[in-house]
Coordinates of N, CA and C and ligand atoms in Angstrom, one line a residue:
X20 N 8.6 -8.7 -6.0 CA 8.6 -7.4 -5.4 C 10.0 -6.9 -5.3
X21 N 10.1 -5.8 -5.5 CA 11.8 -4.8 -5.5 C 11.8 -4.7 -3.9
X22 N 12.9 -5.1 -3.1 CA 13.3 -4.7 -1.9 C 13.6 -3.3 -1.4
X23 N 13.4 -2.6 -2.6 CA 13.1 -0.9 -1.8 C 12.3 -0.6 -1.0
X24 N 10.6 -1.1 -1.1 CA 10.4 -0.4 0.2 C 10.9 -1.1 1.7
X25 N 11.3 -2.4 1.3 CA 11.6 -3.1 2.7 C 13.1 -1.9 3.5
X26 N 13.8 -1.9 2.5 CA 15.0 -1.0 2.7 C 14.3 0.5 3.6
X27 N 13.5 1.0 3.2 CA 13.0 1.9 3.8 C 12.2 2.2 5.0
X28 N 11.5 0.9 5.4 CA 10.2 0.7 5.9 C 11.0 0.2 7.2
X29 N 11.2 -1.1 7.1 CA 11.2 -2.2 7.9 C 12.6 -1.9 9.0
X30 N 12.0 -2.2 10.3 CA 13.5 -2.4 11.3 C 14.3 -3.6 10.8
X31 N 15.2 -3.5 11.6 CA 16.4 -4.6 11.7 C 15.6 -5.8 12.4
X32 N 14.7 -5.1 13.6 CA 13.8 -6.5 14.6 C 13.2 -6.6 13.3
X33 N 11.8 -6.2 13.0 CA 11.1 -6.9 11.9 C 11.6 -7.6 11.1
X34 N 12.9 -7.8 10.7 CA 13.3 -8.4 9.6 C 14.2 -9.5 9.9
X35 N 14.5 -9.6 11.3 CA 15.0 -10.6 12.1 C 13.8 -11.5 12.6
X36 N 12.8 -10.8 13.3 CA 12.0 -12.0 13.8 C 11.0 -12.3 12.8
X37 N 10.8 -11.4 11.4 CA 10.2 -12.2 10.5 C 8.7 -11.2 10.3
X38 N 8.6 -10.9 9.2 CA 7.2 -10.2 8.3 C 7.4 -10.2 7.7
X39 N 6.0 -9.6 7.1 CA 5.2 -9.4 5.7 C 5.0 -8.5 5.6
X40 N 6.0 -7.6 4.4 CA 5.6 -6.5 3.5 C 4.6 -6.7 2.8
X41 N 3.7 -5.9 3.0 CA 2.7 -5.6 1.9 C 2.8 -4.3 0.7
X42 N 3.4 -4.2 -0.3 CA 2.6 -2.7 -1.2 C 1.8 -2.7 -1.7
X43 N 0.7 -1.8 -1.5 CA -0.6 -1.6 -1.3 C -0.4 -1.0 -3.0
X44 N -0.3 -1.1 -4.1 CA -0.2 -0.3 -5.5 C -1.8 0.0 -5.9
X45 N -1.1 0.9 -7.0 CA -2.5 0.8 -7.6 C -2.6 -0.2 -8.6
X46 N -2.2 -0.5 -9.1 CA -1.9 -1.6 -10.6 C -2.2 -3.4 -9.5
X47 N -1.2 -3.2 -8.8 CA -0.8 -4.9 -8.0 C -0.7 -4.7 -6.2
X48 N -0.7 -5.7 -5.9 CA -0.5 -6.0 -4.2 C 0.9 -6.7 -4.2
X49 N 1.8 -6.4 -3.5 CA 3.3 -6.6 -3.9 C 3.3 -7.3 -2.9
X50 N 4.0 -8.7 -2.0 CA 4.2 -9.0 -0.3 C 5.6 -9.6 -0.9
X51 N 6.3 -9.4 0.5 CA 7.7 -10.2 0.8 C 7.4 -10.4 1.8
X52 N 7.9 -11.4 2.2 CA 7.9 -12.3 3.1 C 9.8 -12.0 3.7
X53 N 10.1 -11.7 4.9 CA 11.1 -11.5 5.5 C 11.4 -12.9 6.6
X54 N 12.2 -13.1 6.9 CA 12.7 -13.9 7.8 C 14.4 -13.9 8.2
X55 N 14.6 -14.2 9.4 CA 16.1 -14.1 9.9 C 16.8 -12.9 8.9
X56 N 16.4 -11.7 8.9 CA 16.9 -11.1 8.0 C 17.4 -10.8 6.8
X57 N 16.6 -11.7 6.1 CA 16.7 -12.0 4.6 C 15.3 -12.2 4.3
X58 N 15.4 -11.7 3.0 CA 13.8 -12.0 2.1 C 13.8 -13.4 1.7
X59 N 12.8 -13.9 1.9 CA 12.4 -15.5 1.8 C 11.7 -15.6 0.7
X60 N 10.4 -14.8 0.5 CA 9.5 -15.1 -0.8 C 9.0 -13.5 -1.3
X61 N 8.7 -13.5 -2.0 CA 7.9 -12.3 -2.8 C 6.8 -12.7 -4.2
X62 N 6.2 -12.3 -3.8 CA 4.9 -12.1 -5.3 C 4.4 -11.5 -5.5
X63 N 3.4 -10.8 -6.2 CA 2.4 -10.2 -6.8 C 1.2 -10.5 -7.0
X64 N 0.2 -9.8 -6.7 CA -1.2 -10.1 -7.0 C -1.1 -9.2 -7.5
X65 N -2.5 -9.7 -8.8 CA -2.8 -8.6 -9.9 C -3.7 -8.1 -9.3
X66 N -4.4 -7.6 -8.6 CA -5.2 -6.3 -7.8 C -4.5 -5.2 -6.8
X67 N -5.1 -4.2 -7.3 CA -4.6 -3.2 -6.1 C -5.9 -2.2 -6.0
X68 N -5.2 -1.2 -5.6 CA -6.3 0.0 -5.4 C -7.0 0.5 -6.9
X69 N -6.5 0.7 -8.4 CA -7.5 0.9 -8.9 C -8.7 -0.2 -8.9
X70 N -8.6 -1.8 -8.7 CA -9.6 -2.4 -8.9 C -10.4 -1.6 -8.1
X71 N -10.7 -1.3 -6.5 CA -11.5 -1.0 -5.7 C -12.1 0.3 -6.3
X72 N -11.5 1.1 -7.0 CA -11.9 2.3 -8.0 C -12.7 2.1 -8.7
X73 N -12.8 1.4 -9.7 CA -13.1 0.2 -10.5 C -14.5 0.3 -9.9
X74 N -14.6 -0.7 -8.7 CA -15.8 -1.4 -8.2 C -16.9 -0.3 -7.8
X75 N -16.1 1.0 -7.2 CA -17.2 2.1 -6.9 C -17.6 2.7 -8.0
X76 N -16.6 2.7 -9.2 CA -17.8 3.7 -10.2 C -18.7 2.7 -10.7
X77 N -18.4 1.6 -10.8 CA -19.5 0.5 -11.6 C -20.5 0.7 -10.6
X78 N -20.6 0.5 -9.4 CA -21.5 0.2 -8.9 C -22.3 1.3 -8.0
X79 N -21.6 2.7 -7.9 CA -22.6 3.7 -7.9 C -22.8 4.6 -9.3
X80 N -22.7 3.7 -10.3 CA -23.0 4.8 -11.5 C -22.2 5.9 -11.1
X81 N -20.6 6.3 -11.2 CA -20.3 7.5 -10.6 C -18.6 7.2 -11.8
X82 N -18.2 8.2 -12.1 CA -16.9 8.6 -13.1 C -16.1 7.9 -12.8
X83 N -15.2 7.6 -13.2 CA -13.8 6.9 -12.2 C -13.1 8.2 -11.1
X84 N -13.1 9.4 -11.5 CA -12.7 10.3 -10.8 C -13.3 11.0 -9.5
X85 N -14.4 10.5 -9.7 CA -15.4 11.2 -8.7 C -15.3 9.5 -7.4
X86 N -15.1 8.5 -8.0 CA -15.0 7.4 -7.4 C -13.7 7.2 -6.7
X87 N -12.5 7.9 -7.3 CA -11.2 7.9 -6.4 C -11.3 8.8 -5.3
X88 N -12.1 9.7 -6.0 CA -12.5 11.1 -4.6 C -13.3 10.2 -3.3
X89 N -14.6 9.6 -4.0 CA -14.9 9.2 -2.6 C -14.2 8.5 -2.3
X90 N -12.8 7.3 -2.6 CA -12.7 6.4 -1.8 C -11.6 7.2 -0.5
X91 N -10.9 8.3 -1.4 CA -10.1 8.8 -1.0 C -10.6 9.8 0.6
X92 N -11.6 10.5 -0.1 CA -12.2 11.1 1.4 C -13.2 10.5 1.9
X93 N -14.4 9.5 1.6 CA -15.1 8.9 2.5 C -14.9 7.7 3.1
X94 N -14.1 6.8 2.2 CA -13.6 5.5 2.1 C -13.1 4.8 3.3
X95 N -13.9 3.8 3.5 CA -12.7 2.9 4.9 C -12.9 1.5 4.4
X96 N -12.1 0.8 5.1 CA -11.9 -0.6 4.9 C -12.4 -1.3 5.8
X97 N -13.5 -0.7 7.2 CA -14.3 -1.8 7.3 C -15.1 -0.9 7.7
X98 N -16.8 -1.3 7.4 CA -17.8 -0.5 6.9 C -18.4 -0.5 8.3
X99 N -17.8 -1.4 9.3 CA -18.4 -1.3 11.0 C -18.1 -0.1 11.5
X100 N -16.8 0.6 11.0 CA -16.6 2.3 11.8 C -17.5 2.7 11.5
X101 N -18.0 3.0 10.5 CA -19.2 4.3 9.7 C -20.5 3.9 10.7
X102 N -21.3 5.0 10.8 CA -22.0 5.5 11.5 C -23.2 5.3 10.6
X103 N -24.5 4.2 10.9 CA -25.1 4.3 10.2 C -25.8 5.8 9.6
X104 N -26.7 5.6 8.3 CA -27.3 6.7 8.6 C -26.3 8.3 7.8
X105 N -25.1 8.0 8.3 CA -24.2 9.1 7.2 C -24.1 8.6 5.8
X106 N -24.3 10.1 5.0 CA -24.7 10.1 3.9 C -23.3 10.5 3.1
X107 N -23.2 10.7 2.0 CA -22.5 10.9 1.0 C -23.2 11.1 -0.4
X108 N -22.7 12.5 -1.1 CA -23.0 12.6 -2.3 C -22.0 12.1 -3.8
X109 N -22.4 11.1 -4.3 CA -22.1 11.0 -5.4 C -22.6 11.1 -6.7
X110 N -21.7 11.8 -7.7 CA -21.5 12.9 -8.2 C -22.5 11.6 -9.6
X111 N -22.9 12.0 -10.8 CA -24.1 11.3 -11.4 C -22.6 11.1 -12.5
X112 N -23.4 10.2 -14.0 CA -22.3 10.3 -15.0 C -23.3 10.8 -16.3
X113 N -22.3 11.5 -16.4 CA -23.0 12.4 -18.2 C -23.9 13.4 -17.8
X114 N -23.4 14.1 -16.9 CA -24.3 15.0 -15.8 C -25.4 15.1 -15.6
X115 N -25.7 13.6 -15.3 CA -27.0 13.4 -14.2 C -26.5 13.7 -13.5
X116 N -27.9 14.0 -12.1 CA -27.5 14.7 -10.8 C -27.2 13.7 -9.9
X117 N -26.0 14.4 -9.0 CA -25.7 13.4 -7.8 C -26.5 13.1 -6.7
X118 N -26.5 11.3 -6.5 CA -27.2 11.6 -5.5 C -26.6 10.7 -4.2
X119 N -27.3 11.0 -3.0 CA -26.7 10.9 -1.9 C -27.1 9.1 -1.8
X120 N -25.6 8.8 -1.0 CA -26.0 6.8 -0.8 C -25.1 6.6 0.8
X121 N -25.8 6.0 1.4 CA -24.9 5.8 2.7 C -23.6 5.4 2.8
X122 N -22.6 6.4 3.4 CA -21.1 6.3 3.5 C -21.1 4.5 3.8
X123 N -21.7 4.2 5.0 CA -21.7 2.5 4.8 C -21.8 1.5 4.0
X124 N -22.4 2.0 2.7 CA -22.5 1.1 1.6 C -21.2 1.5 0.6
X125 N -20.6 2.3 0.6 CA -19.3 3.0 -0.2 C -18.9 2.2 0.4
X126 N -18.4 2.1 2.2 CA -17.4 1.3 2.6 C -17.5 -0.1 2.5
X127 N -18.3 -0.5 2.5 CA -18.9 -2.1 2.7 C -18.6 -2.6 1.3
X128 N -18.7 -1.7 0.0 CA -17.9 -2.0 -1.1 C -16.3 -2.6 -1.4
X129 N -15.7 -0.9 -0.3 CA -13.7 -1.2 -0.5 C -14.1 -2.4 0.5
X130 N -14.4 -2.6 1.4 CA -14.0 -4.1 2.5 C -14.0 -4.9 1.5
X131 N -14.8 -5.4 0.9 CA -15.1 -6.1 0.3 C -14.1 -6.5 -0.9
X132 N -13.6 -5.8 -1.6 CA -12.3 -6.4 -2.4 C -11.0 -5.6 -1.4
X133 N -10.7 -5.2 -0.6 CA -9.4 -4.7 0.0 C -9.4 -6.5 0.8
X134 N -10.9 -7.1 1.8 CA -11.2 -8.7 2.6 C -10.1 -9.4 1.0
X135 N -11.1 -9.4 0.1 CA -9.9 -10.2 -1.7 C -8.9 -10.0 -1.3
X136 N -8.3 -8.8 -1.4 CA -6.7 -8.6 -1.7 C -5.7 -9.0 -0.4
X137 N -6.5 -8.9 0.6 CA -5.4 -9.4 2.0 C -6.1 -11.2 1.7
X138 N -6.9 -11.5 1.6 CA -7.0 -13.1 1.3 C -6.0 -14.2 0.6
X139 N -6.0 -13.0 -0.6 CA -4.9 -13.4 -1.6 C -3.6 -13.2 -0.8
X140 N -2.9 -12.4 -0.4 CA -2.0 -12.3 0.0 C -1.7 -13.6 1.1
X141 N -2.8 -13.4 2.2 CA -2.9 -14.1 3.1 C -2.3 -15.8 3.0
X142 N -3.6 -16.0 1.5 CA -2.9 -17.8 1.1 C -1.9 -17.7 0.6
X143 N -1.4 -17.0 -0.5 CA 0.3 -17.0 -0.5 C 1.5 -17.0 0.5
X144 N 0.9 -16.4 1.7 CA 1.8 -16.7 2.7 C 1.7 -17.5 2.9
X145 N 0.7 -18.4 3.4 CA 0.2 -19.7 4.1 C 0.9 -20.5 3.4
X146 N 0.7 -20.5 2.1 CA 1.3 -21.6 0.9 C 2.7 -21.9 1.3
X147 N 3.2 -20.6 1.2 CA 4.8 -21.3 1.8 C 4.8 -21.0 2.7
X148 N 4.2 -21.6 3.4 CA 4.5 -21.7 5.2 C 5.5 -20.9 5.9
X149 N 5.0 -19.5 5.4 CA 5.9 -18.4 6.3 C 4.8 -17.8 7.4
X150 N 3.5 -18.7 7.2 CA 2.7 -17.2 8.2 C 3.3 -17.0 9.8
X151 N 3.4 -19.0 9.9 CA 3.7 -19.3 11.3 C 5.7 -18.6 11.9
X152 N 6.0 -18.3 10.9 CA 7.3 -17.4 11.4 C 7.7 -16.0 11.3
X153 N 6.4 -15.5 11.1 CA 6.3 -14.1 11.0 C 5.8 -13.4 12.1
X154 N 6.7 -13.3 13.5 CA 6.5 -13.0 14.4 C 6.8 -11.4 14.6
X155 N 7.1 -10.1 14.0 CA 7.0 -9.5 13.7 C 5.9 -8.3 13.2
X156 N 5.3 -9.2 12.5 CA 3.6 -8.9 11.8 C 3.7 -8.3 10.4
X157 N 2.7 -7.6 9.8 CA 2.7 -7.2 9.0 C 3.3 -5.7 9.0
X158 N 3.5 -5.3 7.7 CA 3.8 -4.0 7.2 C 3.2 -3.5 6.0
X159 N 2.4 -2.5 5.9 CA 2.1 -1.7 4.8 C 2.6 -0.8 4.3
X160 N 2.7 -0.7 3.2 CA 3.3 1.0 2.3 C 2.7 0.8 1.2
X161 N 2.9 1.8 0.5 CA 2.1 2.3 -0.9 C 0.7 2.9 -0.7
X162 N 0.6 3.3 -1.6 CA -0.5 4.5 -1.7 C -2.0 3.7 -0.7
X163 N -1.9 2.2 -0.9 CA -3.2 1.9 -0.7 C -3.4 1.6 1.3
X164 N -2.2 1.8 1.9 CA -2.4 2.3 3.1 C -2.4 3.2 4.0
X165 N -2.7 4.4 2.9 CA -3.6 5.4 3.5 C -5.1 5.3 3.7
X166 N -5.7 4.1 3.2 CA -7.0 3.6 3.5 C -7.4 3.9 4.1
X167 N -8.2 4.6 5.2 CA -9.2 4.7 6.7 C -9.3 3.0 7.0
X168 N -9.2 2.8 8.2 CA -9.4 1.3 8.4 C -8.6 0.4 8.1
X169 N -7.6 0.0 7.1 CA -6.7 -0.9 6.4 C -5.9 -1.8 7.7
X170 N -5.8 -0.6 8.3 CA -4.6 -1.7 9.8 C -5.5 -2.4 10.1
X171 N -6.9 -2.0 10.9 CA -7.7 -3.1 11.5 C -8.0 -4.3 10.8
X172 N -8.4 -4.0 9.5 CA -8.8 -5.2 8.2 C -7.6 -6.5 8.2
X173 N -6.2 -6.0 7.8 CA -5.2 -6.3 8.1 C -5.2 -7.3 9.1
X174 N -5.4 -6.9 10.3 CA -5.0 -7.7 11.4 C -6.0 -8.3 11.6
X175 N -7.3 -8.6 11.5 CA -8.3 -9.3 11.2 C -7.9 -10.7 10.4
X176 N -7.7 -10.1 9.2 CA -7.5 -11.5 8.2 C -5.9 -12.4 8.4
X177 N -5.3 -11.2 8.7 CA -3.7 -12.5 9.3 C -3.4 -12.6 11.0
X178 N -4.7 -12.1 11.6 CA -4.1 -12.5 13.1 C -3.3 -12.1 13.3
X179 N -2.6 -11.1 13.6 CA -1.6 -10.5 13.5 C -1.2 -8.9 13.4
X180 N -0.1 -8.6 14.6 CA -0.4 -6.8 14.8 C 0.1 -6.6 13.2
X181 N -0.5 -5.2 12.4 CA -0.1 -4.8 11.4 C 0.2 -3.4 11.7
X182 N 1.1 -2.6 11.1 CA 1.2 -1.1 10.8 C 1.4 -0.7 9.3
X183 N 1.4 1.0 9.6 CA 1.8 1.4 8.6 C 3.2 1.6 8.6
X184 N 3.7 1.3 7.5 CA 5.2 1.7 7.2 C 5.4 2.9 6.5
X185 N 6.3 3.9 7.1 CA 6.5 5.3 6.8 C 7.9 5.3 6.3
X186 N 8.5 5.7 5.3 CA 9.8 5.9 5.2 C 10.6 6.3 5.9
X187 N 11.9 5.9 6.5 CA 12.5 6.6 7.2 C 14.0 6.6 6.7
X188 N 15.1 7.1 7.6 CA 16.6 6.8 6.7 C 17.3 7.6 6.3
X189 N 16.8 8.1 6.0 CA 17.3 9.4 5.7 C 17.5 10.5 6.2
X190 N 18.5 11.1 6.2 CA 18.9 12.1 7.1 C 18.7 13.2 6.5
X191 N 17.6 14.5 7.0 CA 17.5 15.8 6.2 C 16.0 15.4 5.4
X192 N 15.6 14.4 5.5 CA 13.9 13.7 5.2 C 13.1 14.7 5.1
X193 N 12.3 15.2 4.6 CA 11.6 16.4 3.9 C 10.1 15.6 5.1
X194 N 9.2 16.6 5.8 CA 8.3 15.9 6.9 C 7.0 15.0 5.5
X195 N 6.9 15.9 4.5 CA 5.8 15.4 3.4 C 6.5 13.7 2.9
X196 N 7.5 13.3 2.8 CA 8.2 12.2 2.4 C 8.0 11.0 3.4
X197 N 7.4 11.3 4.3 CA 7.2 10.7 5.4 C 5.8 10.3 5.0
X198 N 5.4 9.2 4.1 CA 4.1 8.4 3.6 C 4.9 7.2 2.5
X199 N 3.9 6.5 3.2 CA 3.7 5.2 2.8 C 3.7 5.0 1.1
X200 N 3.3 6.1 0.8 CA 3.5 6.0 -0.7 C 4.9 6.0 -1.3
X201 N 5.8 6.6 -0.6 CA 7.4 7.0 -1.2 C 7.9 5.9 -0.5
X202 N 7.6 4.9 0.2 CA 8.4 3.7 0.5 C 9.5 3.6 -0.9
X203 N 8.9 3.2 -1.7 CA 9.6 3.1 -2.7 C 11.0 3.7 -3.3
X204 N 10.5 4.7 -3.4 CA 11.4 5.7 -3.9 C 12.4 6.3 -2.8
X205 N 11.9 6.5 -1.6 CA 12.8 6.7 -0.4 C 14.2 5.1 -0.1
X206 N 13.4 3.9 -0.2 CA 14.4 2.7 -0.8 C 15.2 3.1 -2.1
X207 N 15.0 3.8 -2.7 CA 16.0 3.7 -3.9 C 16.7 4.4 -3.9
X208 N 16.6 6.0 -3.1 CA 17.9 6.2 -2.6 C 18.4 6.0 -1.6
X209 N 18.0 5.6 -0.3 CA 18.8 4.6 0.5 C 19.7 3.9 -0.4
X210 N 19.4 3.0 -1.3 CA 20.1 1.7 -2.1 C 21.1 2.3 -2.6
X211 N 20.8 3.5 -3.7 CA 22.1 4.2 -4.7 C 23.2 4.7 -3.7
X212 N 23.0 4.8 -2.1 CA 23.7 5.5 -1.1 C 24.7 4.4 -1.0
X213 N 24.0 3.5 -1.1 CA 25.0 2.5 -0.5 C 25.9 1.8 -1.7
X214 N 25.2 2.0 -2.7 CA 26.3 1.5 -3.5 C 27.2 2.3 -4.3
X215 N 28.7 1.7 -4.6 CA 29.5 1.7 -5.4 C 29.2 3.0 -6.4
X216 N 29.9 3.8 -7.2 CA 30.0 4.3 -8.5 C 29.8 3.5 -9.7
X217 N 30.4 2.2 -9.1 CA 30.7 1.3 -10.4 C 29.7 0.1 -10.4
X218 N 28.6 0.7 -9.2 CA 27.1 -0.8 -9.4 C 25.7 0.4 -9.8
X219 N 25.7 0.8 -10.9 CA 24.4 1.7 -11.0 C 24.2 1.5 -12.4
X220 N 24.1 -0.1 -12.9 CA 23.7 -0.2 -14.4 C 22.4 -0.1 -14.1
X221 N 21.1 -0.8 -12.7 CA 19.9 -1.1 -13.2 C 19.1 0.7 -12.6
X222 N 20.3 1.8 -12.3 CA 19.1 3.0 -11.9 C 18.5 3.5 -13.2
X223 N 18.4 3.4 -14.3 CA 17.9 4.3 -15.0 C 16.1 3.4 -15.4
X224 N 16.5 1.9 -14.7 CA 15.3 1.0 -14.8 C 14.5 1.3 -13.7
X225 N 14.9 1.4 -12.5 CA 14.4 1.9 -11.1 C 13.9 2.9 -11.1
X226 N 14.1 3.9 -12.1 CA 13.9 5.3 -11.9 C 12.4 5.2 -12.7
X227 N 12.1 4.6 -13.7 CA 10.9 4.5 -14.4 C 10.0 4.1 -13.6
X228 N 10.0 3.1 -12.2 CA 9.0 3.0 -11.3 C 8.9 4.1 -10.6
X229 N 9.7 5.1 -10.6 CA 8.9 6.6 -9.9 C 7.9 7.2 -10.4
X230 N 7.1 7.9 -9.6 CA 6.1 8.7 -10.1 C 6.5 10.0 -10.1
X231 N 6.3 11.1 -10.9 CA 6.6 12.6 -11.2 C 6.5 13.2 -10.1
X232 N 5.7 13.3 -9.5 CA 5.8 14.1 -7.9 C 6.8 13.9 -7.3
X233 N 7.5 12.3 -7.3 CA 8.9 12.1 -6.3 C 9.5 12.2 -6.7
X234 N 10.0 12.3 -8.8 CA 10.8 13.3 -8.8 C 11.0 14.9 -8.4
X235 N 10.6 15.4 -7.8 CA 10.5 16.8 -7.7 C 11.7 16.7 -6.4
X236 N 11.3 15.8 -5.3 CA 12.3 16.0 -4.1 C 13.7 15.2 -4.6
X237 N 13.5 14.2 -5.3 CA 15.0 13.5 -5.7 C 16.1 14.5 -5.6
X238 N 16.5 15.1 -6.2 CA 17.1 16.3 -7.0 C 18.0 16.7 -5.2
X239 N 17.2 16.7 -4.1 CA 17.9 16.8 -3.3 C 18.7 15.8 -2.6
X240 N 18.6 14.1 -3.0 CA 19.2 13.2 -2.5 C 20.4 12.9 -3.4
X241 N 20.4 13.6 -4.5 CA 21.7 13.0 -5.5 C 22.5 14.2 -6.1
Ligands
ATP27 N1 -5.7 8.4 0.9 C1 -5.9 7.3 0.2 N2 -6.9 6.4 0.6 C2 -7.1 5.2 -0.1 N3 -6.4 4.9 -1.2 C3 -5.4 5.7 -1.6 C4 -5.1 7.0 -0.9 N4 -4.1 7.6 -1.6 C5 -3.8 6.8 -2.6 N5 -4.5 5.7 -2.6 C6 -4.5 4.6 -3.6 O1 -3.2 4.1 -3.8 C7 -3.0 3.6 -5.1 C8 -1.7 4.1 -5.6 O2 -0.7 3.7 -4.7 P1 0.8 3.9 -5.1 O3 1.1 5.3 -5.3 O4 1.6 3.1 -4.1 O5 0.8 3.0 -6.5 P2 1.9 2.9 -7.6 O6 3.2 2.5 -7.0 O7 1.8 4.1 -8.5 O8 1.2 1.6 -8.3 P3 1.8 0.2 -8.6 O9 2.6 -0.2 -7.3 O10 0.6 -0.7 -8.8 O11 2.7 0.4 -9.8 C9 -4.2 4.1 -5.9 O12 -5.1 3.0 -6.2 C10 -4.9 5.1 -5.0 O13 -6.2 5.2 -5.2
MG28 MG1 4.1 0.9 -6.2

């Protein structure tokens, strides 16, 4: 995992008494592992949020697009909030008509690989025995902790308080840049700030992990 969003996200305490970044991607699940203020471990799992995309259109017959929509506006990560009984219309494929399926079964779907992807994360920590010094807790950023529910799920499977991590750092911070999603990219110019004229061989590689929308605000940090 690239230490941008930690650069962004994370206090000085959290990174002294020790967590776990999580990025929530669409492609992968990114974690570092922090301790005495240095990064100790990092890896990657190959799942992220499109698998969960993935899992809704296969399994309500429904587009990939119409499946990001619900997860995006009915979607939670644990299907105990939802209220039995609330419905949701999903949208048919090859324009069959849509039909209605209980918001608790949409959700009871994401739980079900979001429970995978913090599991995986989970035994990677355990493996190298950083859980027990991550007194700190967890941290989220990237797109996939805007989830409804994700904190509770979170702190369920690692015992442990979890938040969301918002960018911060920047001075003159646009209020929209303030999401979990631009960890990233809010770390990379924190990073270019701090460095040198003469240390910017790897930005033109860094820059290709941006997505087009956060180029639009760059333009004001450089
Ligand atoms: N409000 C939301 N609720 C749930 N999931 C969301 C929400 N907004 C975005 N996502 C999910 O977040 C994922 C994208 O996150 P992000 O923008 O951090 O990914 P990325 O950095 O482009 O991907 P990667 O890190 O894998 O290269 C997608 O799977 C998307 O469905
Ligand atoms: Mg990402």
């Amino acid at each position: 995992m690239s230490l941008l969003p930690a650069q962004a996200v994370l206090t000085p305490d959290e990174k002294g008494l020790g967590c776990l970044l999580i990025d929530l991607g669409g492609g992968t699940t990114d974690l570092a592992l922090f301790y005495d203020g240095a990064i100790r471990h990092t890896a990657v799992i190959g799942l992220g949020g499109s698998n969960v995309t993935h899992d809704l259109a296969i399994g309500l017959h429904t587009p990939l697009e119409a499946a990001e929509e619900l997860k995006i506006s009915y979607g939670c990560a644990v299907a105990d909030r939802i209220e039995a009984g609330k419905m949701v219309e999903v949208p048919g494929v090859g324009g069959r008509d849509a039909k209605p399926i209980e918001q608790h079964v949409l959700a009871s779907m994401i739980e079900a690989r979001m429970e995978e992807i913090f599991t995986m994360v989970y035994r990677e920590s355990k493996k190298n025995l950083f859980t027990d010094l991550i007194a700190g807790g967890v941290v989220l950023t990237g797109g996939g902790a805007l989830l409804e529910g994700v904190v509770e799920l979170t702190e369920r499977i690692f015992e442990m308080p979890a938040r969301i991590g918002v960018p911060r750092g920047l001075v003159g911070l646009r209020d929209d840049v303030e999401d979990p999603r631009y960890a990233t990219a809010v770390g990379l110019v924190l990073q270019s700030r701090e460095q040198k004229d003469s240390d910017r061989v790897e930005e033109p590689h860094l820059f290709g992990k941006i997505s087009a929308p956060m180029k639009r605000w760059f333009g004001e940090f450089f």
